[in-house]
Amino acid sequence: ISDASVRSGSHRFSLAGSIRDYLEEHAAFDLTVKGLLALNEIRDYYPVDEELGLEMEGSVDSDVRITGRIDQLENIQLRGTVSTTEVAVQSPDLMLPLRDLNGRIRFTGDSFETDEITFFFGASDYLIAGRVERFMAIMEEAGSVDPARFTGRFHSSFFDSDEFMDFEDVPEEPEPFDAWLPNLEGSIDVDIERLLFFTLEATDISGTIQMTPTSIFSERAVLSMYQGEMEGAFRWDIFAPDHTGVTFNGELRNMRVEELFADFEIGNLSEHVRADFSASTQFYAEFDEYMEMNMAEVKADGDFGMEEARIVDHPVQESLAQLFRSDELKDLSLDHWTATYLIEDGVLTLTDFNLTSRDIGLNLSGTQHLITEALDYRAEVVLP
């Protein structure tokens, strides 16, 4: 095939190369495909907007050489580039609108790489760069061939994870979830300037996420939240499609409680409450196909507490101050509040729950069964 080409509107397409044994099941091909696809003109050939509700803008430009055999598509070799310019896609089948997709992918045999692909998906912006080796292996069953391998980086100025969750359309009956990961391994460096997660806002997120065909994990990730800092490691393991496990070890340091109250507009507590909150935890749990936690398998331990907490001039305080004729109740300080906990065999054990405020003290310890909800606590109170 020598210089077969066609042009229609802004579209252009050309094909050159050869196909050996083209009537056989083992036909081998060596083809060079060049083309420009104007996405906004596709509706001139088929009413994708009316039939599919699909709206597209931008263009896709390709110059790729393809070699391989029909009976061995998993070994196809690609060499060349595919680039996109100002691509935008909106469809009822697409969770969020895609816009401003720009970038170039370079194919080098069984691998491809990109210096930078940028786009918006919903309100979030994405920048992706990296390399994928043995990319055709992604479509194979894990364990049947060596997994594809990737390395790269991800950056976002604003990432709204809540856009991927439908908080309104929640089914009355839970639907089973089959846990699955592609035949892929590797790592990606993540840098997110601002993140929304279940309406919580975090900033300056960084870390390295690693992946295998049966797990996703990070050995260290950090973020800032309400003037505090969180650092930790997590792991998600797939033991079977209906059996997964989550591990998290982390620490939250010096989060300002009043910032949290202000963000969620919890009454006017941010005007009256001041405190530093810190916590640490080591947590492990297993889940079924409905993502329900097996409480008997939960294991956790850690501690939490506040320093220099203060509640000033809250309306409840003022009412109590008038009732008991004590102005001291208008300004309550919490000198120290700490506690440690352990969850094992379905039982929560709380120890050294110490709370001191000036000359008042409280110590609480005991257990609570997380399945039967049986309580067994002991409290000691020190009064002036």
mmCIF file of C-alpha atoms in Angstrom:
data_model
loop_
_atom_site.group_PDB
_atom_site.id
_atom_site.type_symbol
_atom_site.label_atom_id
_atom_site.label_comp_id
_atom_site.label_asym_id
_atom_site.label_seq_id
_atom_site.Cartn_x
_atom_site.Cartn_y
_atom_site.Cartn_z
ATOM 1 C CA ILE A 1 0.000 0.000 0.000
ATOM 2 C CA SER A 2 1.639 3.234 -1.154
ATOM 3 C CA ASP A 3 0.235 6.548 -0.054
ATOM 4 C CA ALA A 4 -3.454 5.675 0.217
ATOM 5 C CA SER A 5 -5.100 8.857 1.474
ATOM 6 C CA VAL A 6 -8.441 10.551 1.909
ATOM 7 C CA ARG A 7 -9.540 14.036 2.967
ATOM 8 C CA SER A 8 -12.995 15.184 4.035
ATOM 9 C CA GLY A 9 -13.665 18.535 5.605
ATOM 10 C CA SER A 10 -10.855 19.111 8.098
ATOM 11 C CA HIS A 11 -10.235 15.361 8.412
ATOM 12 C CA ARG A 12 -7.284 13.778 6.653
ATOM 13 C CA PHE A 13 -6.059 10.208 6.672
ATOM 14 C CA SER A 14 -3.243 8.327 4.943
ATOM 15 C CA LEU A 15 -2.015 4.744 5.014
ATOM 16 C CA ALA A 16 1.181 3.124 3.724
ATOM 17 C CA GLY A 17 2.874 -0.217 4.292
ATOM 18 C CA SER A 18 2.409 -3.913 3.656
ATOM 19 C CA ILE A 19 0.514 -6.996 4.830
ATOM 20 C CA ARG A 20 2.123 -10.391 4.297
ATOM 21 C CA ASP A 21 0.054 -13.575 4.049
ATOM 22 C CA TYR A 22 -3.034 -11.402 4.284
ATOM 23 C CA LEU A 23 -5.396 -14.368 3.807
ATOM 24 C CA GLU A 24 -3.841 -16.371 6.625
ATOM 25 C CA GLU A 25 -4.568 -16.352 10.350
ATOM 26 C CA HIS A 26 -0.937 -15.403 10.966
ATOM 27 C CA ALA A 27 -1.008 -12.403 8.603
ATOM 28 C CA ALA A 28 1.802 -9.955 9.443
ATOM 29 C CA PHE A 29 1.428 -6.214 8.952
ATOM 30 C CA ASP A 30 3.715 -3.191 8.827
ATOM 31 C CA LEU A 31 1.590 -0.069 8.415
ATOM 32 C CA THR A 32 2.134 3.651 8.904
ATOM 33 C CA VAL A 33 -1.017 5.577 9.777
ATOM 34 C CA LYS A 34 -1.164 9.351 9.619
ATOM 35 C CA GLY A 35 -4.290 11.361 10.260
ATOM 36 C CA LEU A 36 -6.032 14.361 11.706
ATOM 37 C CA LEU A 37 -9.467 13.893 13.271
ATOM 38 C CA ALA A 38 -11.566 17.034 13.839
ATOM 39 C CA LEU A 39 -13.902 15.932 16.628
ATOM 40 C CA ASN A 40 -16.425 18.737 16.154
ATOM 41 C CA GLU A 41 -17.058 17.619 12.548
ATOM 42 C CA ILE A 42 -17.921 14.002 13.370
ATOM 43 C CA ARG A 43 -21.556 15.057 13.755
ATOM 44 C CA ASP A 44 -21.526 15.905 10.018
ATOM 45 C CA TYR A 45 -21.214 12.169 9.290
ATOM 46 C CA TYR A 46 -23.239 10.711 12.138
ATOM 47 C CA PRO A 47 -25.579 12.482 14.576
ATOM 48 C CA VAL A 48 -23.602 11.558 17.700
ATOM 49 C CA ASP A 49 -25.128 14.493 19.555
ATOM 50 C CA GLU A 50 -28.701 13.444 18.832
ATOM 51 C CA GLU A 51 -28.259 9.661 19.014
ATOM 52 C CA LEU A 52 -25.712 9.436 21.832
ATOM 53 C CA GLY A 53 -25.877 12.849 23.483
ATOM 54 C CA LEU A 54 -22.166 13.148 22.710
ATOM 55 C CA GLU A 55 -20.588 16.562 22.244
ATOM 56 C CA MET A 56 -16.947 16.806 21.150
ATOM 57 C CA GLU A 57 -14.503 19.556 20.279
ATOM 58 C CA GLY A 58 -10.800 19.727 19.436
ATOM 59 C CA SER A 59 -8.582 17.523 17.288
ATOM 60 C CA VAL A 60 -6.479 14.337 17.430
ATOM 61 C CA ASP A 61 -3.346 14.090 15.250
ATOM 62 C CA SER A 62 -1.468 10.813 14.721
ATOM 63 C CA ASP A 63 1.665 9.583 12.952
ATOM 64 C CA VAL A 64 2.189 5.970 14.035
ATOM 65 C CA ARG A 65 3.861 2.912 12.549
ATOM 66 C CA ILE A 66 2.180 -0.360 13.575
ATOM 67 C CA THR A 67 3.893 -3.758 13.216
ATOM 68 C CA GLY A 68 2.817 -7.206 14.332
ATOM 69 C CA ARG A 69 0.738 -10.287 13.533
ATOM 70 C CA ILE A 70 -3.008 -10.767 13.557
ATOM 71 C CA ASP A 71 -2.719 -13.858 15.781
ATOM 72 C CA GLN A 72 -0.389 -12.110 18.250
ATOM 73 C CA LEU A 73 -2.017 -8.754 18.897
ATOM 74 C CA GLU A 74 -0.571 -8.706 22.400
ATOM 75 C CA ASN A 75 2.873 -8.284 20.790
ATOM 76 C CA ILE A 76 2.000 -5.321 18.573
ATOM 77 C CA GLN A 77 4.748 -2.708 18.258
ATOM 78 C CA LEU A 78 3.882 0.989 17.895
ATOM 79 C CA ARG A 79 6.317 3.757 16.951
ATOM 80 C CA GLY A 80 5.358 7.381 16.505
ATOM 81 C CA THR A 81 3.196 10.018 18.166
ATOM 82 C CA VAL A 82 -0.448 10.780 18.934
ATOM 83 C CA SER A 83 -1.307 14.299 20.097
ATOM 84 C CA THR A 84 -4.472 16.072 21.177
ATOM 85 C CA THR A 85 -5.322 19.769 20.944
ATOM 86 C CA GLU A 86 -8.052 21.416 23.036
ATOM 87 C CA VAL A 87 -10.133 18.230 23.169
ATOM 88 C CA ALA A 88 -13.453 18.488 25.011
ATOM 89 C CA VAL A 89 -15.974 15.658 25.510
ATOM 90 C CA GLN A 90 -19.352 15.695 27.208
ATOM 91 C CA SER A 91 -21.701 12.719 27.338
ATOM 92 C CA PRO A 92 -24.428 11.218 29.556
ATOM 93 C CA ASP A 93 -22.179 8.144 29.867
ATOM 94 C CA LEU A 94 -19.220 10.240 31.044
ATOM 95 C CA MET A 95 -19.261 10.919 34.775
ATOM 96 C CA LEU A 96 -17.938 14.477 34.347
ATOM 97 C CA PRO A 97 -17.237 16.732 31.363
ATOM 98 C CA LEU A 98 -13.707 16.582 29.948
ATOM 99 C CA ARG A 99 -12.134 19.736 28.532
ATOM 100 C CA ASP A 100 -8.833 21.329 27.515
ATOM 101 C CA LEU A 101 -7.129 17.992 26.875
ATOM 102 C CA ASN A 102 -3.692 18.768 25.446
ATOM 103 C CA GLY A 103 -0.637 16.563 25.170
ATOM 104 C CA ARG A 104 1.442 14.160 23.150
ATOM 105 C CA ILE A 105 2.150 10.444 23.564
ATOM 106 C CA ARG A 106 5.280 8.924 21.996
ATOM 107 C CA PHE A 107 5.226 5.185 21.213
ATOM 108 C CA THR A 108 8.506 3.266 21.171
ATOM 109 C CA GLY A 109 7.745 -0.375 20.455
ATOM 110 C CA ASP A 110 5.919 -1.948 23.388
ATOM 111 C CA SER A 111 6.192 1.235 25.510
ATOM 112 C CA PHE A 112 4.922 4.797 25.466
ATOM 113 C CA GLU A 113 5.756 7.983 27.328
ATOM 114 C CA THR A 114 4.615 11.564 27.655
ATOM 115 C CA ASP A 115 6.285 14.686 28.967
ATOM 116 C CA GLU A 116 2.994 16.295 29.932
ATOM 117 C CA ILE A 117 -0.711 15.671 29.392
ATOM 118 C CA THR A 118 -3.028 18.288 30.870
ATOM 119 C CA PHE A 119 -6.823 18.435 31.089
ATOM 120 C CA PHE A 120 -9.786 19.327 33.257
ATOM 121 C CA PHE A 121 -12.211 16.629 34.401
ATOM 122 C CA GLY A 122 -15.114 18.371 36.051
ATOM 123 C CA ALA A 123 -13.723 21.149 38.233
ATOM 124 C CA SER A 124 -10.409 19.350 38.818
ATOM 125 C CA ASP A 125 -7.253 19.958 36.810
ATOM 126 C CA TYR A 126 -4.806 17.174 35.940
ATOM 127 C CA LEU A 127 -1.196 17.034 34.797
ATOM 128 C CA ILE A 128 0.153 13.567 34.021
ATOM 129 C CA ALA A 129 3.622 12.633 32.819
ATOM 130 C CA GLY A 130 5.479 9.334 32.713
ATOM 131 C CA ARG A 131 6.243 6.111 30.936
ATOM 132 C CA VAL A 132 4.422 2.771 30.543
ATOM 133 C CA GLU A 133 6.292 -0.362 29.463
ATOM 134 C CA ARG A 134 4.671 -3.519 28.019
ATOM 135 C CA PHE A 135 1.413 -1.554 27.788
ATOM 136 C CA MET A 136 -0.439 -4.310 25.921
ATOM 137 C CA ALA A 137 -0.129 -6.521 29.024
ATOM 138 C CA ILE A 138 -2.664 -4.293 30.816
ATOM 139 C CA MET A 139 -5.430 -6.114 28.910
ATOM 140 C CA GLU A 140 -4.199 -9.561 29.993
ATOM 141 C CA GLU A 141 -5.312 -11.466 33.076
ATOM 142 C CA ALA A 142 -3.018 -10.893 36.047
ATOM 143 C CA GLY A 143 -0.581 -13.779 36.401
ATOM 144 C CA SER A 144 -0.859 -14.911 32.779
ATOM 145 C CA VAL A 145 1.924 -12.560 31.587
ATOM 146 C CA ASP A 146 4.294 -10.117 33.226
ATOM 147 C CA PRO A 147 2.369 -6.964 34.227
ATOM 148 C CA ALA A 148 2.720 -3.672 32.415
ATOM 149 C CA ARG A 149 4.954 -1.274 34.309
ATOM 150 C CA PHE A 150 4.590 2.462 34.804
ATOM 151 C CA THR A 151 6.500 5.323 36.394
ATOM 152 C CA GLY A 152 5.334 8.922 36.413
ATOM 153 C CA ARG A 153 4.082 11.967 38.220
ATOM 154 C CA PHE A 154 0.685 13.548 38.846
ATOM 155 C CA HIS A 155 0.000 17.174 39.729
ATOM 156 C CA SER A 156 -3.226 19.027 40.432
ATOM 157 C CA SER A 157 -3.830 22.556 41.650
ATOM 158 C CA PHE A 158 -7.350 21.559 42.747
ATOM 159 C CA PHE A 159 -8.697 18.010 42.992
ATOM 160 C CA ASP A 160 -12.342 17.532 43.999
ATOM 161 C CA SER A 161 -12.785 13.835 44.799
ATOM 162 C CA ASP A 162 -16.385 14.477 45.895
ATOM 163 C CA GLU A 163 -17.337 14.936 42.226
ATOM 164 C CA PHE A 164 -16.893 11.197 41.755
ATOM 165 C CA MET A 165 -19.449 10.425 44.481
ATOM 166 C CA ASP A 166 -23.210 10.672 44.120
ATOM 167 C CA PHE A 167 -24.414 11.508 47.623
ATOM 168 C CA GLU A 168 -28.052 11.791 46.506
ATOM 169 C CA ASP A 169 -28.575 8.672 44.378
ATOM 170 C CA VAL A 170 -27.780 6.101 47.063
ATOM 171 C CA PRO A 171 -29.472 2.699 46.482
ATOM 172 C CA GLU A 172 -31.714 1.454 49.282
ATOM 173 C CA GLU A 173 -30.128 -1.980 49.061
ATOM 174 C CA PRO A 174 -26.317 -2.147 48.966
ATOM 175 C CA GLU A 175 -24.852 -3.431 45.721
ATOM 176 C CA PRO A 176 -21.937 -5.881 45.705
ATOM 177 C CA PHE A 177 -18.548 -4.549 44.690
ATOM 178 C CA ASP A 178 -16.042 -6.792 42.913
ATOM 179 C CA ALA A 179 -12.566 -5.570 43.793
ATOM 180 C CA TRP A 180 -10.243 -5.599 40.776
ATOM 181 C CA LEU A 181 -7.016 -4.024 39.569
ATOM 182 C CA PRO A 182 -5.493 -4.186 36.071
ATOM 183 C CA ASN A 183 -2.381 -6.184 35.244
ATOM 184 C CA LEU A 184 -0.184 -3.202 36.095
ATOM 185 C CA GLU A 185 2.639 -2.378 38.493
ATOM 186 C CA GLY A 186 4.707 0.713 39.186
ATOM 187 C CA SER A 187 4.740 4.010 41.043
ATOM 188 C CA ILE A 188 3.646 7.603 40.576
ATOM 189 C CA ASP A 189 4.716 10.716 42.476
ATOM 190 C CA VAL A 190 1.668 12.743 43.545
ATOM 191 C CA ASP A 191 1.521 16.469 44.236
ATOM 192 C CA ILE A 192 -1.872 18.093 44.946
ATOM 193 C CA GLU A 193 -2.067 21.697 46.065
ATOM 194 C CA ARG A 194 -5.696 21.564 47.260
ATOM 195 C CA LEU A 195 -7.960 18.550 47.800
ATOM 196 C CA LEU A 196 -11.638 18.127 48.704
ATOM 197 C CA PHE A 197 -12.559 14.766 50.232
ATOM 198 C CA PHE A 198 -15.999 14.262 51.805
ATOM 199 C CA THR A 199 -16.153 18.094 52.001
ATOM 200 C CA LEU A 200 -12.937 18.152 54.082
ATOM 201 C CA GLU A 201 -10.272 20.426 52.627
ATOM 202 C CA ALA A 202 -6.588 19.503 52.673
ATOM 203 C CA THR A 203 -3.605 21.253 51.109
ATOM 204 C CA ASP A 204 -0.012 20.501 50.103
ATOM 205 C CA ILE A 205 -0.551 16.768 49.565
ATOM 206 C CA SER A 206 2.523 14.868 48.442
ATOM 207 C CA GLY A 207 3.666 11.271 48.327
ATOM 208 C CA THR A 208 4.420 8.296 46.119
ATOM 209 C CA ILE A 209 1.653 5.812 45.295
ATOM 210 C CA GLN A 210 2.690 2.300 44.289
ATOM 211 C CA MET A 211 0.608 -0.412 42.677
ATOM 212 C CA THR A 212 0.642 -4.130 41.863
ATOM 213 C CA PRO A 213 -2.134 -6.267 40.325
ATOM 214 C CA THR A 214 -3.330 -7.026 43.886
ATOM 215 C CA SER A 215 -2.580 -3.891 45.930
ATOM 216 C CA ILE A 216 -2.269 -0.108 46.078
ATOM 217 C CA PHE A 217 -0.063 1.434 48.756
ATOM 218 C CA SER A 218 2.024 4.388 49.836
ATOM 219 C CA GLU A 219 4.830 4.140 52.356
ATOM 220 C CA ARG A 220 4.691 7.849 53.181
ATOM 221 C CA ALA A 221 2.304 10.665 52.318
ATOM 222 C CA VAL A 222 1.859 14.081 53.920
ATOM 223 C CA LEU A 223 -0.808 16.768 53.832
ATOM 224 C CA SER A 224 -1.842 19.891 55.687
ATOM 225 C CA MET A 225 -5.317 20.233 57.193
ATOM 226 C CA TYR A 226 -6.713 23.132 59.232
ATOM 227 C CA GLN A 227 -3.237 24.415 60.116
ATOM 228 C CA GLY A 228 -2.164 20.950 61.227
ATOM 229 C CA GLU A 229 -0.143 18.288 59.430
ATOM 230 C CA MET A 230 -0.954 14.639 58.722
ATOM 231 C CA GLU A 231 1.645 12.040 57.821
ATOM 232 C CA GLY A 232 1.061 8.372 57.224
ATOM 233 C CA ALA A 233 1.193 5.195 55.175
ATOM 234 C CA PHE A 234 -1.679 3.184 53.724
ATOM 235 C CA ARG A 235 -2.257 -0.073 51.866
ATOM 236 C CA TRP A 236 -5.261 -1.638 50.098
ATOM 237 C CA ASP A 237 -4.969 -5.379 49.435
ATOM 238 C CA ILE A 238 -7.239 -7.520 47.260
ATOM 239 C CA PHE A 239 -7.356 -11.080 48.599
ATOM 240 C CA ALA A 240 -10.340 -11.996 46.388
ATOM 241 C CA PRO A 241 -12.990 -10.027 44.450
ATOM 242 C CA ASP A 242 -15.229 -10.141 47.558
ATOM 243 C CA HIS A 243 -12.481 -9.840 50.195
ATOM 244 C CA THR A 244 -10.212 -6.815 50.696
ATOM 245 C CA GLY A 245 -8.098 -5.342 53.474
ATOM 246 C CA VAL A 246 -7.084 -1.808 54.442
ATOM 247 C CA THR A 247 -4.068 -0.833 56.519
ATOM 248 C CA PHE A 248 -3.359 2.703 57.711
ATOM 249 C CA ASN A 249 -0.648 3.989 60.022
ATOM 250 C CA GLY A 250 -0.604 7.729 60.548
ATOM 251 C CA GLU A 251 -0.305 10.776 62.721
ATOM 252 C CA LEU A 252 -2.194 14.075 62.842
ATOM 253 C CA ARG A 253 -0.380 16.938 64.549
ATOM 254 C CA ASN A 254 -1.738 20.253 65.850
ATOM 255 C CA MET A 255 -4.945 20.603 63.849
ATOM 256 C CA ARG A 256 -6.821 23.746 64.857
ATOM 257 C CA VAL A 257 -10.326 22.728 65.919
ATOM 258 C CA GLU A 258 -11.771 26.227 65.376
ATOM 259 C CA GLU A 259 -10.699 26.114 61.711
ATOM 260 C CA LEU A 260 -12.617 22.853 61.275
ATOM 261 C CA PHE A 261 -15.740 24.313 62.924
ATOM 262 C CA ALA A 262 -15.535 27.438 60.734
ATOM 263 C CA ASP A 263 -15.231 25.404 57.530
ATOM 264 C CA PHE A 264 -18.294 23.284 58.346
ATOM 265 C CA GLU A 265 -20.222 26.238 59.779
ATOM 266 C CA ILE A 266 -21.116 24.296 62.935
ATOM 267 C CA GLY A 267 -23.191 26.934 64.648
ATOM 268 C CA ASN A 268 -20.844 29.676 65.796
ATOM 269 C CA LEU A 269 -18.468 27.357 67.651
ATOM 270 C CA SER A 270 -15.477 28.752 65.756
ATOM 271 C CA GLU A 271 -16.001 32.044 67.593
ATOM 272 C CA HIS A 272 -15.857 30.400 71.020
ATOM 273 C CA VAL A 273 -13.645 27.287 70.817
ATOM 274 C CA ARG A 274 -9.845 27.197 70.514
ATOM 275 C CA ALA A 275 -7.775 24.001 70.619
ATOM 276 C CA ASP A 276 -4.921 22.007 69.115
ATOM 277 C CA PHE A 277 -5.942 18.418 68.279
ATOM 278 C CA SER A 278 -3.445 15.605 67.681
ATOM 279 C CA ALA A 279 -3.842 11.872 67.120
ATOM 280 C CA SER A 280 -1.967 8.792 65.949
ATOM 281 C CA THR A 281 -3.259 5.398 64.856
ATOM 282 C CA GLN A 282 -2.327 2.000 63.495
ATOM 283 C CA PHE A 283 -5.409 0.521 61.833
ATOM 284 C CA TYR A 284 -6.261 -2.682 59.946
ATOM 285 C CA ALA A 285 -9.668 -3.898 58.742
ATOM 286 C CA GLU A 286 -11.113 -6.380 56.255
ATOM 287 C CA PHE A 287 -14.178 -5.818 54.051
ATOM 288 C CA ASP A 288 -16.660 -8.006 52.153
ATOM 289 C CA GLU A 289 -18.221 -7.493 48.718
ATOM 290 C CA TYR A 290 -20.599 -4.883 50.179
ATOM 291 C CA MET A 291 -17.629 -2.966 51.624
ATOM 292 C CA GLU A 292 -18.892 -3.767 55.113
ATOM 293 C CA MET A 293 -16.233 -4.051 57.787
ATOM 294 C CA ASN A 294 -15.714 -7.327 59.639
ATOM 295 C CA MET A 295 -15.590 -5.963 63.192
ATOM 296 C CA ALA A 296 -14.066 -9.177 64.533
ATOM 297 C CA GLU A 297 -11.021 -8.665 62.281
ATOM 298 C CA VAL A 298 -10.485 -4.964 63.067
ATOM 299 C CA LYS A 299 -7.177 -4.218 64.760
ATOM 300 C CA ALA A 300 -6.207 -0.703 65.830
ATOM 301 C CA ASP A 301 -4.288 1.150 68.478
ATOM 302 C CA GLY A 302 -3.239 4.733 68.995
ATOM 303 C CA ASP A 303 -3.809 7.873 71.001
ATOM 304 C CA PHE A 304 -5.529 11.244 70.710
ATOM 305 C CA GLY A 305 -5.770 14.435 72.658
ATOM 306 C CA MET A 306 -5.973 18.218 72.843
ATOM 307 C CA GLU A 307 -3.655 20.833 74.227
ATOM 308 C CA GLU A 308 -4.529 24.309 75.484
ATOM 309 C CA ALA A 309 -8.212 23.995 74.601
ATOM 310 C CA ARG A 310 -10.416 26.921 75.532
ATOM 311 C CA ILE A 311 -14.140 27.726 75.357
ATOM 312 C CA VAL A 312 -15.014 31.404 75.803
ATOM 313 C CA ASP A 313 -18.332 33.294 76.022
ATOM 314 C CA HIS A 314 -20.498 30.603 74.457
ATOM 315 C CA PRO A 315 -24.240 31.299 75.034
ATOM 316 C CA VAL A 316 -24.532 28.083 77.069
ATOM 317 C CA GLN A 317 -21.626 29.204 79.236
ATOM 318 C CA GLU A 318 -23.195 32.588 79.823
ATOM 319 C CA SER A 319 -26.480 30.967 80.842
ATOM 320 C CA LEU A 320 -24.693 28.628 83.255
ATOM 321 C CA ALA A 321 -22.629 31.522 84.626
ATOM 322 C CA GLN A 322 -25.812 33.433 85.403
ATOM 323 C CA LEU A 323 -27.520 30.361 86.851
ATOM 324 C CA PHE A 324 -24.626 29.514 89.190
ATOM 325 C CA ARG A 325 -23.490 33.120 89.611
ATOM 326 C CA SER A 326 -19.960 32.202 88.571
ATOM 327 C CA ASP A 327 -18.134 34.299 85.963
ATOM 328 C CA GLU A 328 -15.423 31.622 85.782
ATOM 329 C CA LEU A 329 -17.780 29.499 83.678
ATOM 330 C CA LYS A 330 -17.585 32.126 80.895
ATOM 331 C CA ASP A 331 -13.958 31.183 80.213
ATOM 332 C CA LEU A 332 -13.206 27.459 80.504
ATOM 333 C CA SER A 333 -9.762 26.127 79.713
ATOM 334 C CA LEU A 334 -8.681 22.535 79.194
ATOM 335 C CA ASP A 335 -5.078 22.178 80.208
ATOM 336 C CA HIS A 336 -4.581 18.618 79.063
ATOM 337 C CA TRP A 337 -6.612 15.864 77.431
ATOM 338 C CA THR A 338 -5.058 12.586 76.310
ATOM 339 C CA ALA A 339 -6.192 9.022 75.760
ATOM 340 C CA THR A 340 -4.919 5.763 74.300
ATOM 341 C CA TYR A 341 -7.017 3.013 72.749
ATOM 342 C CA LEU A 342 -6.778 -0.522 71.415
ATOM 343 C CA ILE A 343 -9.218 -2.435 69.185
ATOM 344 C CA GLU A 344 -8.773 -6.210 69.007
ATOM 345 C CA ASP A 345 -11.123 -9.208 68.772
ATOM 346 C CA GLY A 346 -14.086 -6.855 68.445
ATOM 347 C CA VAL A 347 -13.352 -5.023 71.719
ATOM 348 C CA LEU A 348 -12.395 -1.357 72.120
ATOM 349 C CA THR A 349 -10.180 -0.790 75.158
ATOM 350 C CA LEU A 350 -9.772 2.798 76.345
ATOM 351 C CA THR A 351 -6.994 3.576 78.799
ATOM 352 C CA ASP A 352 -5.493 6.676 80.354
ATOM 353 C CA PHE A 353 -8.289 8.972 79.232
ATOM 354 C CA ASN A 354 -7.036 11.931 81.240
ATOM 355 C CA LEU A 355 -8.698 15.324 81.263
ATOM 356 C CA THR A 356 -7.486 18.173 83.444
ATOM 357 C CA SER A 357 -8.766 21.726 83.732
ATOM 358 C CA ARG A 358 -7.184 23.868 86.420
ATOM 359 C CA ASP A 359 -7.971 21.953 89.628
ATOM 360 C CA ILE A 360 -10.509 19.527 88.086
ATOM 361 C CA GLY A 361 -9.511 16.108 86.743
ATOM 362 C CA LEU A 362 -11.086 13.064 85.081
ATOM 363 C CA ASN A 363 -9.624 9.624 84.355
ATOM 364 C CA LEU A 364 -11.641 7.119 82.336
ATOM 365 C CA SER A 365 -10.715 3.554 81.367
ATOM 366 C CA GLY A 366 -12.523 0.391 80.330
ATOM 367 C CA THR A 367 -13.843 -1.606 77.391
ATOM 368 C CA GLN A 368 -16.682 -1.543 74.868
ATOM 369 C CA HIS A 369 -17.593 -4.582 72.751
ATOM 370 C CA LEU A 370 -18.085 -3.331 69.176
ATOM 371 C CA ILE A 371 -20.435 -6.184 68.236
ATOM 372 C CA THR A 372 -22.576 -6.653 71.352
ATOM 373 C CA GLU A 373 -22.100 -3.006 72.467
ATOM 374 C CA ALA A 374 -21.529 -4.155 76.067
ATOM 375 C CA LEU A 375 -19.832 -1.460 78.199
ATOM 376 C CA ASP A 376 -17.469 -1.805 81.152
ATOM 377 C CA TYR A 377 -15.903 1.530 82.152
ATOM 378 C CA ARG A 378 -14.418 2.994 85.310
ATOM 379 C CA ALA A 379 -14.262 6.750 85.929
ATOM 380 C CA GLU A 380 -12.331 8.696 88.543
ATOM 381 C CA VAL A 381 -13.133 12.385 89.103
ATOM 382 C CA VAL A 382 -11.053 14.870 91.063
ATOM 383 C CA LEU A 383 -12.911 17.967 92.266
ATOM 384 C CA PRO A 384 -11.584 21.012 94.158
#
